[in-house]
Amino acid sequence: MDEDKKVSEATERVPKKRGGRKPMTPEEKAAAAKARAEEKAKADSLKPAFIVQFQGSEVDLDTLAEAAKADFHQAKKRTPITDLKLYVKPEERMAYYVVNGKFNGSVSY
């Protein structure tokens, strides 16, 4: 009789449900794929913000780059900028630039 009890207990066991995520519907899969693609595109086009801090003041390098471009275009209005190098000297509060490897100038901040 004990054997019959063991057999009946074994057959009455219900398999345990496995933990984890529930299956996604096709609409949810498409929405998740779209969200991942948008996040990847945003990560690929990431443009970091560079900020120079020196003796209690700070300046954004994007702002300096725009100022250098504006300063250059005052002198050479029709010349397109294909290369811009900025040299920042915080102790002088100046940014020196070289445009297209030929033209140079400076902007203060």
Tab-separated table of N, CA and C in Angstrom:
chain	number	residue	atom	x	y	z
A	1	MET	N	0.803	-1.182	0.000
A	1	MET	CA	0.000	0.000	0.000
A	1	MET	C	0.857	1.262	0.000
A	2	ASP	N	1.981	1.224	0.683
A	2	ASP	CA	2.866	2.368	0.680
A	2	ASP	C	3.394	2.639	-0.726
A	3	GLU	N	3.593	1.585	-1.477
A	3	GLU	CA	4.077	1.761	-2.841
A	3	GLU	C	3.030	2.443	-3.704
A	4	ASP	N	1.742	2.076	-3.485
A	4	ASP	CA	0.662	2.708	-4.245
A	4	ASP	C	0.586	4.209	-3.928
A	5	LYS	N	0.835	4.542	-2.670
A	5	LYS	CA	0.815	5.938	-2.266
A	5	LYS	C	1.927	6.719	-2.946
A	6	LYS	N	3.116	6.132	-3.023
A	6	LYS	CA	4.251	6.791	-3.656
A	6	LYS	C	4.001	7.002	-5.129
A	7	VAL	N	3.403	6.001	-5.785
A	7	VAL	CA	3.108	6.099	-7.212
A	7	VAL	C	2.060	7.175	-7.457
A	8	SER	N	1.023	7.221	-6.644
A	8	SER	CA	-0.034	8.211	-6.849
A	8	SER	C	0.482	9.621	-6.572
A	9	GLU	N	1.398	9.781	-5.579
A	9	GLU	CA	1.973	11.091	-5.309
A	9	GLU	C	2.843	11.555	-6.476
A	10	ALA	N	3.557	10.600	-7.066
A	10	ALA	CA	4.422	10.939	-8.182
A	10	ALA	C	3.614	11.358	-9.392
A	11	THR	N	2.496	10.738	-9.633
A	11	THR	CA	1.680	11.091	-10.796
A	11	THR	C	0.882	12.368	-10.562
A	12	GLU	N	0.634	12.720	-9.308
A	12	GLU	CA	-0.140	13.916	-9.006
A	12	GLU	C	0.706	15.191	-9.025
A	13	ARG	N	2.002	15.038	-9.065
A	13	ARG	CA	2.860	16.227	-9.071
A	13	ARG	C	2.631	17.046	-10.336
A	14	VAL	N	2.497	18.293	-10.126
A	14	VAL	CA	2.310	19.212	-11.248
A	14	VAL	C	3.667	19.852	-11.502
A	15	PRO	N	4.090	19.889	-12.751
A	15	PRO	CA	5.386	20.504	-13.008
A	15	PRO	C	5.367	21.975	-12.573
A	16	LYS	N	6.468	22.406	-11.978
A	16	LYS	CA	6.574	23.788	-11.518
A	16	LYS	C	6.701	24.715	-12.718
A	17	LYS	N	6.119	25.892	-12.555
A	17	LYS	CA	6.247	26.880	-13.626
A	17	LYS	C	7.643	27.466	-13.560
A	18	ARG	N	8.215	27.651	-14.698
A	18	ARG	CA	9.552	28.225	-14.780
A	18	ARG	C	9.442	29.740	-14.668
A	19	GLY	N	10.374	30.324	-13.966
A	19	GLY	CA	10.408	31.776	-13.828
A	19	GLY	C	10.943	32.416	-15.093
A	20	GLY	N	10.899	33.698	-15.121
A	20	GLY	CA	11.430	34.410	-16.283
A	20	GLY	C	10.376	35.261	-16.942
A	21	ARG	N	10.693	35.698	-18.136
A	21	ARG	CA	9.783	36.585	-18.850
A	21	ARG	C	8.696	35.790	-19.552
A	22	LYS	N	7.580	36.435	-19.695
A	22	LYS	CA	6.516	35.794	-20.468
A	22	LYS	C	6.788	36.035	-21.947
A	23	PRO	N	6.329	35.160	-22.798
A	23	PRO	CA	6.568	35.329	-24.238
A	23	PRO	C	5.941	36.631	-24.743
A	24	MET	N	6.614	37.247	-25.707
A	24	MET	CA	6.142	38.511	-26.257
A	24	MET	C	5.281	38.257	-27.486
A	25	THR	N	4.305	39.121	-27.673
A	25	THR	CA	3.481	39.045	-28.875
A	25	THR	C	4.267	39.648	-30.027
A	26	PRO	N	3.871	39.367	-31.259
A	26	PRO	CA	4.588	39.963	-32.406
A	26	PRO	C	4.613	41.497	-32.366
A	27	GLU	N	3.514	42.112	-31.881
A	27	GLU	CA	3.485	43.578	-31.787
A	27	GLU	C	4.502	44.072	-30.760
A	28	GLU	N	4.604	43.366	-29.622
A	28	GLU	CA	5.564	43.738	-28.593
A	28	GLU	C	6.995	43.551	-29.093
A	29	LYS	N	7.221	42.477	-29.855
A	29	LYS	CA	8.554	42.241	-30.418
A	29	LYS	C	8.939	43.365	-31.369
A	30	ALA	N	7.996	43.779	-32.209
A	30	ALA	CA	8.271	44.854	-33.164
A	30	ALA	C	8.548	46.164	-32.429
A	31	ALA	N	7.766	46.449	-31.390
A	31	ALA	CA	7.971	47.677	-30.624
A	31	ALA	C	9.321	47.648	-29.910
A	32	ALA	N	9.698	46.495	-29.367
A	32	ALA	CA	10.987	46.369	-28.679
A	32	ALA	C	12.141	46.519	-29.664
A	33	ALA	N	12.004	45.943	-30.857
A	33	ALA	CA	13.048	46.063	-31.876
A	33	ALA	C	13.195	47.512	-32.323
A	34	LYS	N	12.061	48.214	-32.465
A	34	LYS	CA	12.100	49.616	-32.861
A	34	LYS	C	12.782	50.456	-31.780
A	35	ALA	N	12.476	50.187	-30.523
A	35	ALA	CA	13.088	50.922	-29.410
A	35	ALA	C	14.590	50.656	-29.357
A	36	ARG	N	15.008	49.406	-29.576
A	36	ARG	CA	16.440	49.089	-29.584
A	36	ARG	C	17.140	49.790	-30.736
A	37	ALA	N	16.499	49.844	-31.904
A	37	ALA	CA	17.094	50.499	-33.069
A	37	ALA	C	17.243	52.005	-32.821
A	38	GLU	N	16.236	52.624	-32.195
A	38	GLU	CA	16.327	54.053	-31.888
A	38	GLU	C	17.435	54.321	-30.878
A	39	GLU	N	17.539	53.458	-29.875
A	39	GLU	CA	18.582	53.618	-28.863
A	39	GLU	C	19.970	53.445	-29.471
A	40	LYS	N	20.111	52.479	-30.392
A	40	LYS	CA	21.398	52.248	-31.049
A	40	LYS	C	21.761	53.433	-31.939
A	41	ALA	N	20.788	53.975	-32.657
A	41	ALA	CA	21.041	55.135	-33.508
A	41	ALA	C	21.464	56.339	-32.661
A	42	LYS	N	20.818	56.500	-31.516
A	42	LYS	CA	21.176	57.599	-30.628
A	42	LYS	C	22.587	57.407	-30.087
A	43	ALA	N	22.947	56.179	-29.746
A	43	ALA	CA	24.287	55.898	-29.234
A	43	ALA	C	25.345	56.081	-30.315
A	44	ASP	N	25.016	55.702	-31.553
A	44	ASP	CA	25.972	55.845	-32.648
A	44	ASP	C	26.230	57.309	-33.000
A	45	SER	N	25.215	58.154	-32.819
A	45	SER	CA	25.368	59.565	-33.168
A	45	SER	C	25.706	60.412	-31.941
A	46	LEU	N	26.188	59.785	-30.895
A	46	LEU	CA	26.530	60.496	-29.669
A	46	LEU	C	27.637	61.509	-29.914
A	47	LYS	N	27.392	62.710	-29.475
A	47	LYS	CA	28.405	63.751	-29.548
A	47	LYS	C	28.633	64.231	-28.121
A	48	PRO	N	29.755	63.857	-27.538
A	48	PRO	CA	29.976	64.232	-26.134
A	48	PRO	C	30.181	65.735	-25.970
A	49	ALA	N	29.824	66.223	-24.798
A	49	ALA	CA	30.030	67.627	-24.475
A	49	ALA	C	31.380	67.752	-23.780
A	50	PHE	N	32.247	68.615	-24.290
A	50	PHE	CA	33.553	68.858	-23.700
A	50	PHE	C	33.540	70.223	-23.026
A	51	ILE	N	33.859	70.224	-21.751
A	51	ILE	CA	33.855	71.455	-20.977
A	51	ILE	C	35.207	71.590	-20.293
A	52	VAL	N	35.837	72.749	-20.450
A	52	VAL	CA	37.121	73.017	-19.821
A	52	VAL	C	36.861	73.862	-18.576
A	53	GLN	N	37.371	73.376	-17.439
A	53	GLN	CA	37.260	74.121	-16.195
A	53	GLN	C	38.652	74.528	-15.743
A	54	PHE	N	38.758	75.785	-15.337
A	54	PHE	CA	40.060	76.286	-14.894
A	54	PHE	C	39.837	77.451	-13.945
A	55	GLN	N	40.350	77.370	-12.756
A	55	GLN	CA	40.297	78.410	-11.740
A	55	GLN	C	38.900	79.010	-11.571
A	56	GLY	N	37.933	78.168	-11.372
A	56	GLY	CA	36.578	78.623	-11.077
A	56	GLY	C	35.743	79.021	-12.276
A	57	SER	N	36.275	78.975	-13.459
A	57	SER	CA	35.470	79.292	-14.638
A	57	SER	C	35.411	78.068	-15.530
A	58	GLU	N	34.421	78.035	-16.372
A	58	GLU	CA	34.308	76.916	-17.308
A	58	GLU	C	33.790	77.421	-18.642
A	59	VAL	N	34.151	76.692	-19.674
A	59	VAL	CA	33.728	77.054	-21.025
A	59	VAL	C	33.457	75.768	-21.799
A	60	ASP	N	32.417	75.803	-22.602
A	60	ASP	CA	32.034	74.670	-23.436
A	60	ASP	C	32.803	74.754	-24.754
A	61	LEU	N	33.419	73.665	-25.153
A	61	LEU	CA	34.227	73.685	-26.379
A	61	LEU	C	33.371	73.840	-27.633
A	62	ASP	N	32.126	73.387	-27.593
A	62	ASP	CA	31.243	73.599	-28.745
A	62	ASP	C	30.996	75.093	-28.954
A	63	THR	N	30.849	75.815	-27.868
A	63	THR	CA	30.658	77.266	-27.951
A	63	THR	C	31.900	77.928	-28.533
A	64	LEU	N	33.064	77.467	-28.087
A	64	LEU	CA	34.313	78.018	-28.633
A	64	LEU	C	34.459	77.715	-30.118
A	65	ALA	N	34.069	76.509	-30.521
A	65	ALA	CA	34.163	76.146	-31.941
A	65	ALA	C	33.253	77.039	-32.780
A	66	GLU	N	32.051	77.290	-32.299
A	66	GLU	CA	31.135	78.174	-33.035
A	66	GLU	C	31.676	79.595	-33.092
A	67	ALA	N	32.284	80.049	-32.009
A	67	ALA	CA	32.876	81.392	-31.995
A	67	ALA	C	34.044	81.481	-32.969
A	68	ALA	N	34.847	80.422	-33.041
A	68	ALA	CA	35.971	80.407	-33.979
A	68	ALA	C	35.470	80.412	-35.422
A	69	LYS	N	34.418	79.657	-35.695
A	69	LYS	CA	33.849	79.642	-37.051
A	69	LYS	C	33.312	81.020	-37.423
A	70	ALA	N	32.607	81.645	-36.482
A	70	ALA	CA	32.053	82.979	-36.745
A	70	ALA	C	33.170	83.994	-36.978
A	71	ASP	N	34.229	83.915	-36.183
A	71	ASP	CA	35.362	84.822	-36.346
A	71	ASP	C	36.030	84.613	-37.704
A	72	PHE	N	36.180	83.366	-38.110
A	72	PHE	CA	36.789	83.064	-39.407
A	72	PHE	C	35.914	83.579	-40.552
A	73	HIS	N	34.596	83.379	-40.425
A	73	HIS	CA	33.699	83.796	-41.512
A	73	HIS	C	33.579	85.316	-41.614
A	74	GLN	N	33.980	86.048	-40.597
A	74	GLN	CA	34.005	87.505	-40.728
A	74	GLN	C	35.094	87.931	-41.703
A	75	ALA	N	36.211	87.206	-41.685
A	75	ALA	CA	37.330	87.549	-42.573
A	75	ALA	C	37.199	86.874	-43.938
A	76	LYS	N	36.827	85.620	-43.965
A	76	LYS	CA	36.731	84.837	-45.207
A	76	LYS	C	35.302	84.303	-45.340
A	77	LYS	N	34.436	85.102	-45.923
A	77	LYS	CA	33.021	84.755	-45.958
A	77	LYS	C	32.692	83.561	-46.848
A	78	ARG	N	33.375	83.406	-47.934
A	78	ARG	CA	33.017	82.356	-48.897
A	78	ARG	C	33.828	81.081	-48.766
A	79	THR	N	34.787	81.043	-47.882
A	79	THR	CA	35.642	79.865	-47.737
A	79	THR	C	34.953	78.841	-46.841
A	80	PRO	N	34.704	77.635	-47.356
A	80	PRO	CA	34.090	76.601	-46.510
A	80	PRO	C	35.106	76.053	-45.505
A	81	ILE	N	34.623	75.692	-44.337
A	81	ILE	CA	35.491	75.127	-43.297
A	81	ILE	C	35.448	73.606	-43.409
A	82	THR	N	36.588	73.035	-43.773
A	82	THR	CA	36.672	71.572	-43.866
A	82	THR	C	37.470	70.974	-42.723
A	83	ASP	N	38.259	71.797	-42.044
A	83	ASP	CA	39.080	71.316	-40.936
A	83	ASP	C	39.218	72.441	-39.921
A	84	LEU	N	38.968	72.142	-38.667
A	84	LEU	CA	39.078	73.137	-37.609
A	84	LEU	C	39.802	72.512	-36.423
A	85	LYS	N	40.882	73.170	-36.005
A	85	LYS	CA	41.621	72.726	-34.828
A	85	LYS	C	41.591	73.859	-33.821
A	86	LEU	N	41.202	73.523	-32.581
A	86	LEU	CA	41.134	74.496	-31.499
A	86	LEU	C	42.236	74.218	-30.490
A	87	TYR	N	42.908	75.236	-30.079
A	87	TYR	CA	43.925	75.142	-29.031
A	87	TYR	C	43.476	76.073	-27.914
A	88	VAL	N	43.112	75.508	-26.778
A	88	VAL	CA	42.560	76.286	-25.673
A	88	VAL	C	43.658	76.540	-24.635
A	89	LYS	N	43.817	77.808	-24.283
A	89	LYS	CA	44.774	78.197	-23.229
A	89	LYS	C	43.969	78.874	-22.120
A	90	PRO	N	43.543	78.072	-21.133
A	90	PRO	CA	42.689	78.644	-20.096
A	90	PRO	C	43.376	79.716	-19.255
A	91	GLU	N	44.706	79.620	-19.092
A	91	GLU	CA	45.395	80.635	-18.289
A	91	GLU	C	45.344	82.008	-18.954
A	92	GLU	N	45.207	82.049	-20.274
A	92	GLU	CA	45.077	83.310	-21.014
A	92	GLU	C	43.632	83.633	-21.352
A	93	ARG	N	42.720	82.686	-21.079
A	93	ARG	CA	41.303	82.787	-21.461
A	93	ARG	C	41.172	83.041	-22.965
A	94	MET	N	41.955	82.326	-23.730
A	94	MET	CA	41.953	82.440	-25.195
A	94	MET	C	41.839	81.056	-25.818
A	95	ALA	N	41.264	81.032	-27.001
A	95	ALA	CA	41.238	79.828	-27.823
A	95	ALA	C	41.805	80.210	-29.179
A	96	TYR	N	42.833	79.524	-29.572
A	96	TYR	CA	43.457	79.759	-30.876
A	96	TYR	C	42.946	78.693	-31.827
A	97	TYR	N	42.731	79.067	-33.083
A	97	TYR	CA	42.206	78.103	-34.043
A	97	TYR	C	43.002	78.127	-35.338
A	98	VAL	N	42.961	76.997	-36.032
A	98	VAL	CA	43.542	76.864	-37.371
A	98	VAL	C	42.443	76.260	-38.246
A	99	VAL	N	42.120	76.955	-39.323
A	99	VAL	CA	41.066	76.507	-40.233
A	99	VAL	C	41.696	76.047	-41.531
A	100	ASN	N	41.327	74.862	-41.955
A	100	ASN	CA	41.783	74.265	-43.217
A	100	ASN	C	43.305	74.183	-43.314
A	101	GLY	N	43.993	74.194	-42.191
A	101	GLY	CA	45.445	74.076	-42.176
A	101	GLY	C	46.175	75.325	-42.638
A	102	LYS	N	45.474	76.407	-43.009
A	102	LYS	CA	46.104	77.613	-43.546
A	102	LYS	C	45.849	78.846	-42.702
A	103	PHE	N	44.613	79.050	-42.340
A	103	PHE	CA	44.206	80.297	-41.696
A	103	PHE	C	44.180	80.103	-40.187
A	104	ASN	N	44.688	81.087	-39.440
A	104	ASN	CA	44.656	80.988	-37.989
A	104	ASN	C	44.124	82.278	-37.400
A	105	GLY	N	43.676	82.154	-36.167
A	105	GLY	CA	43.131	83.295	-35.456
A	105	GLY	C	42.915	82.915	-33.999
A	106	SER	N	42.266	83.818	-33.275
A	106	SER	CA	42.005	83.548	-31.878
A	106	SER	C	40.695	84.199	-31.452
A	107	VAL	N	40.082	83.620	-30.440
A	107	VAL	CA	38.880	84.175	-29.826
A	107	VAL	C	39.066	84.121	-28.314
A	108	SER	N	38.581	85.123	-27.637
A	108	SER	CA	38.655	85.113	-26.176
A	108	SER	C	37.318	84.631	-25.629
A	109	TYR	N	37.345	84.141	-24.437
A	109	TYR	CA	36.106	83.703	-23.793
A	109	TYR	C	36.019	84.222	-22.383
